[in-house]
PDB file of N, CA and C in Angstrom:
ATOM      1  N   GLY A 663      -4.246 -16.227   2.280  1.00 90.00           N
ATOM      2  CA  GLY A 663      -3.049 -15.433   2.218  1.00 90.00           C
ATOM      3  C   GLY A 663      -3.237 -14.256   1.264  1.00 90.00           C
ATOM      4  N   PHE A 664      -2.169 -13.490   1.174  1.00 93.00           N
ATOM      5  CA  PHE A 664      -2.165 -12.345   0.262  1.00 93.00           C
ATOM      6  C   PHE A 664      -0.732 -12.057  -0.156  1.00 93.00           C
ATOM      7  N   GLY A 665      -0.590 -11.341  -1.254  1.00 95.00           N
ATOM      8  CA  GLY A 665       0.714 -10.892  -1.723  1.00 95.00           C
ATOM      9  C   GLY A 665       0.894  -9.423  -1.401  1.00 95.00           C
ATOM     10  N   CYS A 666       2.144  -9.033  -1.152  1.00 96.00           N
ATOM     11  CA  CYS A 666       2.426  -7.631  -0.836  1.00 96.00           C
ATOM     12  C   CYS A 666       3.654  -7.175  -1.612  1.00 96.00           C
ATOM     13  N   LEU A 667       3.476  -6.164  -2.441  1.00 97.00           N
ATOM     14  CA  LEU A 667       4.553  -5.537  -3.186  1.00 97.00           C
ATOM     15  C   LEU A 667       5.007  -4.306  -2.421  1.00 97.00           C
ATOM     16  N   ILE A 668       6.286  -4.270  -2.037  1.00 97.00           N
ATOM     17  CA  ILE A 668       6.841  -3.086  -1.399  1.00 97.00           C
ATOM     18  C   ILE A 668       7.689  -2.399  -2.457  1.00 97.00           C
ATOM     19  N   THR A 669       7.284  -1.186  -2.806  1.00 97.00           N
ATOM     20  CA  THR A 669       7.849  -0.506  -3.959  1.00 97.00           C
ATOM     21  C   THR A 669       7.980   0.987  -3.671  1.00 97.00           C
ATOM     22  N   HIS A 670       7.995   1.796  -4.703  1.00 96.00           N
ATOM     23  CA  HIS A 670       8.234   3.233  -4.576  1.00 96.00           C
ATOM     24  C   HIS A 670       7.016   4.050  -5.005  1.00 96.00           C
ATOM     25  N   ASP A 671       7.063   5.337  -4.691  1.00 97.00           N
ATOM     26  CA  ASP A 671       5.972   6.258  -5.022  1.00 97.00           C
ATOM     27  C   ASP A 671       5.543   6.172  -6.483  1.00 97.00           C
ATOM     28  N   LYS A 672       6.506   6.117  -7.383  1.00 98.00           N
ATOM     29  CA  LYS A 672       6.184   6.131  -8.809  1.00 98.00           C
ATOM     30  C   LYS A 672       5.272   4.955  -9.176  1.00 98.00           C
ATOM     31  N   ARG A 673       5.574   3.772  -8.623  1.00 97.00           N
ATOM     32  CA  ARG A 673       4.759   2.590  -8.912  1.00 97.00           C
ATOM     33  C   ARG A 673       3.367   2.710  -8.289  1.00 97.00           C
ATOM     34  N   LEU A 674       3.304   3.228  -7.040  1.00 97.00           N
ATOM     35  CA  LEU A 674       2.005   3.414  -6.391  1.00 97.00           C
ATOM     36  C   LEU A 674       1.172   4.437  -7.140  1.00 97.00           C
ATOM     37  N   GLN A 675       1.820   5.484  -7.662  1.00 98.00           N
ATOM     38  CA  GLN A 675       1.088   6.483  -8.439  1.00 98.00           C
ATOM     39  C   GLN A 675       0.510   5.846  -9.697  1.00 98.00           C
ATOM     40  N   THR A 676       1.290   5.018 -10.373  1.00 98.00           N
ATOM     41  CA  THR A 676       0.814   4.339 -11.575  1.00 98.00           C
ATOM     42  C   THR A 676      -0.363   3.427 -11.253  1.00 98.00           C
ATOM     43  N   LEU A 677      -0.242   2.625 -10.196  1.00 97.00           N
ATOM     44  CA  LEU A 677      -1.332   1.731  -9.804  1.00 97.00           C
ATOM     45  C   LEU A 677      -2.575   2.519  -9.407  1.00 97.00           C
ATOM     46  N   ASN A 678      -2.372   3.583  -8.636  1.00 97.00           N
ATOM     47  CA  ASN A 678      -3.487   4.411  -8.183  1.00 97.00           C
ATOM     48  C   ASN A 678      -4.210   5.042  -9.367  1.00 97.00           C
ATOM     49  N   ARG A 679      -3.443   5.516 -10.344  1.00 98.00           N
ATOM     50  CA  ARG A 679      -4.034   6.137 -11.542  1.00 98.00           C
ATOM     51  C   ARG A 679      -4.750   5.086 -12.384  1.00 98.00           C
ATOM     52  N   ASP A 680      -4.080   3.951 -12.628  1.00 97.00           N
ATOM     53  CA  ASP A 680      -4.636   2.944 -13.529  1.00 97.00           C
ATOM     54  C   ASP A 680      -5.879   2.255 -12.970  1.00 97.00           C
ATOM     55  N   PHE A 681      -5.898   2.012 -11.669  1.00 95.00           N
ATOM     56  CA  PHE A 681      -6.999   1.249 -11.087  1.00 95.00           C
ATOM     57  C   PHE A 681      -8.065   2.099 -10.412  1.00 95.00           C
ATOM     58  N   LEU A 682      -7.674   3.273  -9.890  1.00 95.00           N
ATOM     59  CA  LEU A 682      -8.640   4.091  -9.157  1.00 95.00           C
ATOM     60  C   LEU A 682      -8.877   5.475  -9.760  1.00 95.00           C
ATOM     61  N   GLY A 683      -8.102   5.826 -10.781  1.00 97.00           N
ATOM     62  CA  GLY A 683      -8.281   7.113 -11.431  1.00 97.00           C
ATOM     63  C   GLY A 683      -7.729   8.298 -10.652  1.00 97.00           C
ATOM     64  N   HIS A 684      -6.838   8.033  -9.660  1.00 97.00           N
ATOM     65  CA  HIS A 684      -6.224   9.094  -8.854  1.00 97.00           C
ATOM     66  C   HIS A 684      -4.751   9.196  -9.219  1.00 97.00           C
ATOM     67  N   ASP A 685      -4.347  10.308  -9.811  1.00 97.00           N
ATOM     68  CA  ASP A 685      -2.979  10.442 -10.331  1.00 97.00           C
ATOM     69  C   ASP A 685      -2.027  11.031  -9.289  1.00 97.00           C
ATOM     70  N   TYR A 686      -1.821  10.303  -8.201  1.00 96.00           N
ATOM     71  CA  TYR A 686      -0.860  10.699  -7.162  1.00 96.00           C
ATOM     72  C   TYR A 686      -0.452   9.440  -6.392  1.00 96.00           C
ATOM     73  N   PRO A 687       0.723   9.477  -5.788  1.00 95.00           N
ATOM     74  CA  PRO A 687       1.149   8.320  -4.995  1.00 95.00           C
ATOM     75  C   PRO A 687       0.367   8.259  -3.687  1.00 95.00           C
ATOM     76  N   THR A 688       0.281   7.082  -3.124  1.00 96.00           N
ATOM     77  CA  THR A 688      -0.372   6.882  -1.838  1.00 96.00           C
ATOM     78  C   THR A 688       0.436   5.878  -1.044  1.00 96.00           C
ATOM     79  N   ASP A 689       0.102   5.679   0.214  1.00 97.00           N
ATOM     80  CA  ASP A 689       0.921   4.797   1.045  1.00 97.00           C
ATOM     81  C   ASP A 689       0.642   3.321   0.809  1.00 97.00           C
ATOM     82  N   VAL A 690      -0.620   2.934   0.668  1.00 98.00           N
ATOM     83  CA  VAL A 690      -0.968   1.526   0.465  1.00 98.00           C
ATOM     84  C   VAL A 690      -2.206   1.420  -0.421  1.00 98.00           C
ATOM     85  N   LEU A 691      -2.197   0.439  -1.290  1.00 97.00           N
ATOM     86  CA  LEU A 691      -3.357   0.109  -2.117  1.00 97.00           C
ATOM     87  C   LEU A 691      -3.669  -1.363  -1.930  1.00 97.00           C
ATOM     88  N   SER A 692      -4.933  -1.697  -1.827  1.00 97.00           N
ATOM     89  CA  SER A 692      -5.370  -3.081  -1.671  1.00 97.00           C
ATOM     90  C   SER A 692      -6.224  -3.492  -2.856  1.00 97.00           C
ATOM     91  N   PHE A 693      -6.005  -4.735  -3.289  1.00 96.00           N
ATOM     92  CA  PHE A 693      -6.734  -5.285  -4.422  1.00 96.00           C
ATOM     93  C   PHE A 693      -7.326  -6.633  -4.005  1.00 96.00           C
ATOM     94  N   PRO A 694      -8.550  -6.643  -3.449  1.00 94.00           N
ATOM     95  CA  PRO A 694      -9.165  -7.901  -3.017  1.00 94.00           C
ATOM     96  C   PRO A 694      -9.382  -8.847  -4.194  1.00 94.00           C
ATOM     97  N   SER A 695      -9.171 -10.141  -3.955  1.00 93.00           N
ATOM     98  CA  SER A 695      -9.346 -11.121  -5.027  1.00 93.00           C
ATOM     99  C   SER A 695     -10.813 -11.464  -5.234  1.00 93.00           C
ATOM    100  N   GLY A 696     -11.558 -11.556  -4.143  1.00 85.00           N
ATOM    101  CA  GLY A 696     -12.965 -11.907  -4.253  1.00 85.00           C
ATOM    102  C   GLY A 696     -13.214 -13.335  -4.682  1.00 85.00           C
ATOM    103  N   ASP A 697     -12.171 -14.189  -4.670  1.00 82.00           N
ATOM    104  CA  ASP A 697     -12.359 -15.555  -5.163  1.00 82.00           C
ATOM    105  C   ASP A 697     -12.884 -16.527  -4.108  1.00 82.00           C
ATOM    106  N   GLY A 698     -12.807 -16.162  -2.811  1.00 76.00           N
ATOM    107  CA  GLY A 698     -13.352 -17.014  -1.765  1.00 76.00           C
ATOM    108  C   GLY A 698     -12.595 -18.308  -1.527  1.00 76.00           C
ATOM    109  N   ASN A 699     -11.417 -18.442  -2.094  1.00 83.00           N
ATOM    110  CA  ASN A 699     -10.639 -19.674  -1.941  1.00 83.00           C
ATOM    111  C   ASN A 699      -9.445 -19.512  -1.007  1.00 83.00           C
ATOM    112  N   GLY A 700      -9.506 -18.563  -0.094  1.00 81.00           N
ATOM    113  CA  GLY A 700      -8.404 -18.349   0.835  1.00 81.00           C
ATOM    114  C   GLY A 700      -7.382 -17.344   0.358  1.00 81.00           C
ATOM    115  N   ASN A 701      -7.410 -16.998  -0.923  1.00 90.00           N
ATOM    116  CA  ASN A 701      -6.520 -15.963  -1.444  1.00 90.00           C
ATOM    117  C   ASN A 701      -7.240 -14.628  -1.271  1.00 90.00           C
ATOM    118  N   LEU A 702      -6.739 -13.804  -0.343  1.00 92.00           N
ATOM    119  CA  LEU A 702      -7.403 -12.534  -0.063  1.00 92.00           C
ATOM    120  C   LEU A 702      -7.169 -11.492  -1.149  1.00 92.00           C
ATOM    121  N   GLY A 703      -6.041 -11.565  -1.833  1.00 95.00           N
ATOM    122  CA  GLY A 703      -5.726 -10.614  -2.881  1.00 95.00           C
ATOM    123  C   GLY A 703      -4.306 -10.121  -2.772  1.00 95.00           C
ATOM    124  N   GLU A 704      -4.091  -8.890  -3.194  1.00 96.00           N
ATOM    125  CA  GLU A 704      -2.759  -8.310  -3.219  1.00 96.00           C
ATOM    126  C   GLU A 704      -2.814  -6.877  -2.720  1.00 96.00           C
ATOM    127  N   MET A 705      -1.653  -6.396  -2.272  1.00 97.00           N
ATOM    128  CA  MET A 705      -1.536  -4.996  -1.884  1.00 97.00           C
ATOM    129  C   MET A 705      -0.177  -4.488  -2.320  1.00 97.00           C
ATOM    130  N   ALA A 706      -0.062  -3.175  -2.392  1.00 98.00           N
ATOM    131  CA  ALA A 706       1.200  -2.515  -2.712  1.00 98.00           C
ATOM    132  C   ALA A 706       1.418  -1.411  -1.690  1.00 98.00           C
ATOM    133  N   ILE A 707       2.666  -1.292  -1.228  1.00 98.00           N
ATOM    134  CA  ILE A 707       3.040  -0.297  -0.225  1.00 98.00           C
ATOM    135  C   ILE A 707       4.195   0.529  -0.757  1.00 98.00           C
ATOM    136  N   SER A 708       4.129   1.838  -0.593  1.00 98.00           N
ATOM    137  CA  SER A 708       5.224   2.725  -0.979  1.00 98.00           C
ATOM    138  C   SER A 708       6.194   2.869   0.189  1.00 98.00           C
ATOM    139  N   VAL A 709       7.432   2.432  -0.019  1.00 97.00           N
ATOM    140  CA  VAL A 709       8.445   2.557   1.026  1.00 97.00           C
ATOM    141  C   VAL A 709       8.769   4.029   1.291  1.00 97.00           C
ATOM    142  N   GLU A 710       8.634   4.871   0.278  1.00 97.00           N
ATOM    143  CA  GLU A 710       8.885   6.307   0.464  1.00 97.00           C
ATOM    144  C   GLU A 710       7.819   6.940   1.357  1.00 97.00           C
ATOM    145  N   ARG A 711       6.545   6.607   1.122  1.00 97.00           N
ATOM    146  CA  ARG A 711       5.468   7.121   1.981  1.00 97.00           C
ATOM    147  C   ARG A 711       5.649   6.567   3.395  1.00 97.00           C
ATOM    148  N   ALA A 712       6.014   5.278   3.488  1.00 98.00           N
ATOM    149  CA  ALA A 712       6.205   4.659   4.806  1.00 98.00           C
ATOM    150  C   ALA A 712       7.321   5.361   5.577  1.00 98.00           C
ATOM    151  N   ALA A 713       8.415   5.681   4.911  1.00 98.00           N
ATOM    152  CA  ALA A 713       9.537   6.352   5.575  1.00 98.00           C
ATOM    153  C   ALA A 713       9.132   7.742   6.050  1.00 98.00           C
ATOM    154  N   GLU A 714       8.404   8.469   5.214  1.00 97.00           N
ATOM    155  CA  GLU A 714       7.955   9.816   5.584  1.00 97.00           C
ATOM    156  C   GLU A 714       6.995   9.763   6.779  1.00 97.00           C
ATOM    157  N   GLN A 715       6.062   8.827   6.737  1.00 97.00           N
ATOM    158  CA  GLN A 715       5.094   8.703   7.824  1.00 97.00           C
ATOM    159  C   GLN A 715       5.766   8.213   9.106  1.00 97.00           C
ATOM    160  N   ALA A 716       6.739   7.309   8.987  1.00 98.00           N
ATOM    161  CA  ALA A 716       7.471   6.823  10.163  1.00 98.00           C
ATOM    162  C   ALA A 716       8.184   7.982  10.854  1.00 98.00           C
ATOM    163  N   ALA A 717       8.823   8.838  10.075  1.00 98.00           N
ATOM    164  CA  ALA A 717       9.513  10.002  10.642  1.00 98.00           C
ATOM    165  C   ALA A 717       8.516  10.931  11.326  1.00 98.00           C
ATOM    166  N   GLN A 718       7.370  11.128  10.691  1.00 97.00           N
ATOM    167  CA  GLN A 718       6.333  11.999  11.251  1.00 97.00           C
ATOM    168  C   GLN A 718       5.818  11.467  12.586  1.00 97.00           C
ATOM    169  N   PHE A 719       5.643  10.138  12.677  1.00 96.00           N
ATOM    170  CA  PHE A 719       5.076   9.541  13.892  1.00 96.00           C
ATOM    171  C   PHE A 719       6.140   9.092  14.888  1.00 96.00           C
ATOM    172  N   GLY A 720       7.414   9.179  14.512  1.00 97.00           N
ATOM    173  CA  GLY A 720       8.496   8.875  15.432  1.00 97.00           C
ATOM    174  C   GLY A 720       8.736   7.397  15.679  1.00 97.00           C
ATOM    175  N   HIS A 721       8.537   6.587  14.663  1.00 96.00           N
ATOM    176  CA  HIS A 721       8.881   5.173  14.815  1.00 96.00           C
ATOM    177  C   HIS A 721       9.654   4.686  13.584  1.00 96.00           C
ATOM    178  N   ALA A 722      10.108   3.448  13.625  1.00 97.00           N
ATOM    179  CA  ALA A 722      10.925   2.877  12.550  1.00 97.00           C
ATOM    180  C   ALA A 722      10.101   2.665  11.286  1.00 97.00           C
ATOM    181  N   VAL A 723      10.770   2.731  10.148  1.00 97.00           N
ATOM    182  CA  VAL A 723      10.087   2.510   8.870  1.00 97.00           C
ATOM    183  C   VAL A 723       9.503   1.094   8.821  1.00 97.00           C
ATOM    184  N   GLU A 724      10.172   0.129   9.432  1.00 97.00           N
ATOM    185  CA  GLU A 724       9.649  -1.239   9.458  1.00 97.00           C
ATOM    186  C   GLU A 724       8.312  -1.302  10.206  1.00 97.00           C
ATOM    187  N   THR A 725       8.209  -0.534  11.281  1.00 98.00           N
ATOM    188  CA  THR A 725       6.954  -0.471  12.032  1.00 98.00           C
ATOM    189  C   THR A 725       5.849   0.122  11.171  1.00 98.00           C
ATOM    190  N   GLU A 726       6.180   1.169  10.421  1.00 98.00           N
ATOM    191  CA  GLU A 726       5.177   1.800   9.553  1.00 98.00           C
ATOM    192  C   GLU A 726       4.744   0.843   8.451  1.00 98.00           C
ATOM    193  N   ILE A 727       5.666   0.083   7.903  1.00 98.00           N
ATOM    194  CA  ILE A 727       5.305  -0.892   6.864  1.00 98.00           C
ATOM    195  C   ILE A 727       4.384  -1.952   7.454  1.00 98.00           C
ATOM    196  N   GLU A 728       4.652  -2.388   8.680  1.00 97.00           N
ATOM    197  CA  GLU A 728       3.760  -3.350   9.339  1.00 97.00           C
ATOM    198  C   GLU A 728       2.363  -2.763   9.524  1.00 97.00           C
ATOM    199  N   ILE A 729       2.292  -1.509   9.933  1.00 97.00           N
ATOM    200  CA  ILE A 729       1.000  -0.833  10.112  1.00 97.00           C
ATOM    201  C   ILE A 729       0.260  -0.744   8.779  1.00 97.00           C
ATOM    202  N   LEU A 730       0.984  -0.363   7.726  1.00 97.00           N
ATOM    203  CA  LEU A 730       0.361  -0.253   6.407  1.00 97.00           C
ATOM    204  C   LEU A 730      -0.083  -1.616   5.887  1.00 97.00           C
ATOM    205  N   MET A 731       0.705  -2.645   6.185  1.00 96.00           N
ATOM    206  CA  MET A 731       0.327  -4.000   5.749  1.00 96.00           C
ATOM    207  C   MET A 731      -0.953  -4.440   6.476  1.00 96.00           C
ATOM    208  N   LEU A 732      -1.053  -4.159   7.758  1.00 96.00           N
ATOM    209  CA  LEU A 732      -2.259  -4.485   8.498  1.00 96.00           C
ATOM    210  C   LEU A 732      -3.457  -3.719   7.933  1.00 96.00           C
ATOM    211  N   HIS A 733      -3.267  -2.426   7.710  1.00 96.00           N
ATOM    212  CA  HIS A 733      -4.331  -1.584   7.134  1.00 96.00           C
ATOM    213  C   HIS A 733      -4.778  -2.159   5.790  1.00 96.00           C
ATOM    214  N   GLY A 734      -3.806  -2.470   4.933  1.00 96.00           N
ATOM    215  CA  GLY A 734      -4.139  -3.022   3.622  1.00 96.00           C
ATOM    216  C   GLY A 734      -4.841  -4.363   3.716  1.00 96.00           C
ATOM    217  N   ALA A 735      -4.404  -5.213   4.657  1.00 94.00           N
ATOM    218  CA  ALA A 735      -5.018  -6.537   4.824  1.00 94.00           C
ATOM    219  C   ALA A 735      -6.475  -6.417   5.260  1.00 94.00           C
ATOM    220  N   LEU A 736      -6.767  -5.424   6.096  1.00 94.00           N
ATOM    221  CA  LEU A 736      -8.154  -5.215   6.511  1.00 94.00           C
ATOM    222  C   LEU A 736      -9.044  -4.878   5.333  1.00 94.00           C
ATOM    223  N   HIS A 737      -8.494  -4.179   4.336  1.00 93.00           N
ATOM    224  CA  HIS A 737      -9.270  -3.837   3.140  1.00 93.00           C
ATOM    225  C   HIS A 737      -9.429  -5.026   2.191  1.00 93.00           C
ATOM    226  N   LEU A 738      -8.669  -6.095   2.433  1.00 93.00           N
ATOM    227  CA  LEU A 738      -8.809  -7.299   1.605  1.00 93.00           C
ATOM    228  C   LEU A 738      -9.931  -8.199   2.090  1.00 93.00           C
ATOM    229  N   GLN A 739     -10.413  -7.950   3.284  1.00 81.00           N
ATOM    230  CA  GLN A 739     -11.459  -8.806   3.891  1.00 81.00           C
ATOM    231  C   GLN A 739     -12.787  -8.626   3.198  1.00 81.00           C
TER     232      GLN A 739
END
């Protein structure tokens, strides 16, 4: 399994800066656990980025969050 934090741009910017050295918000960040015990890790998704991207692509924000969660989960593998 994995954990998923759905939050705002400000939090994603802080995580992105603190862990990756990039001082800007992003749509999804993945943090693989690497423990090999079935815990894949954690991810964080910006609801603001998801809403903006959903509008751009013409689908619901919930659909965009699902897409971002899938994208993030692939990076946990």
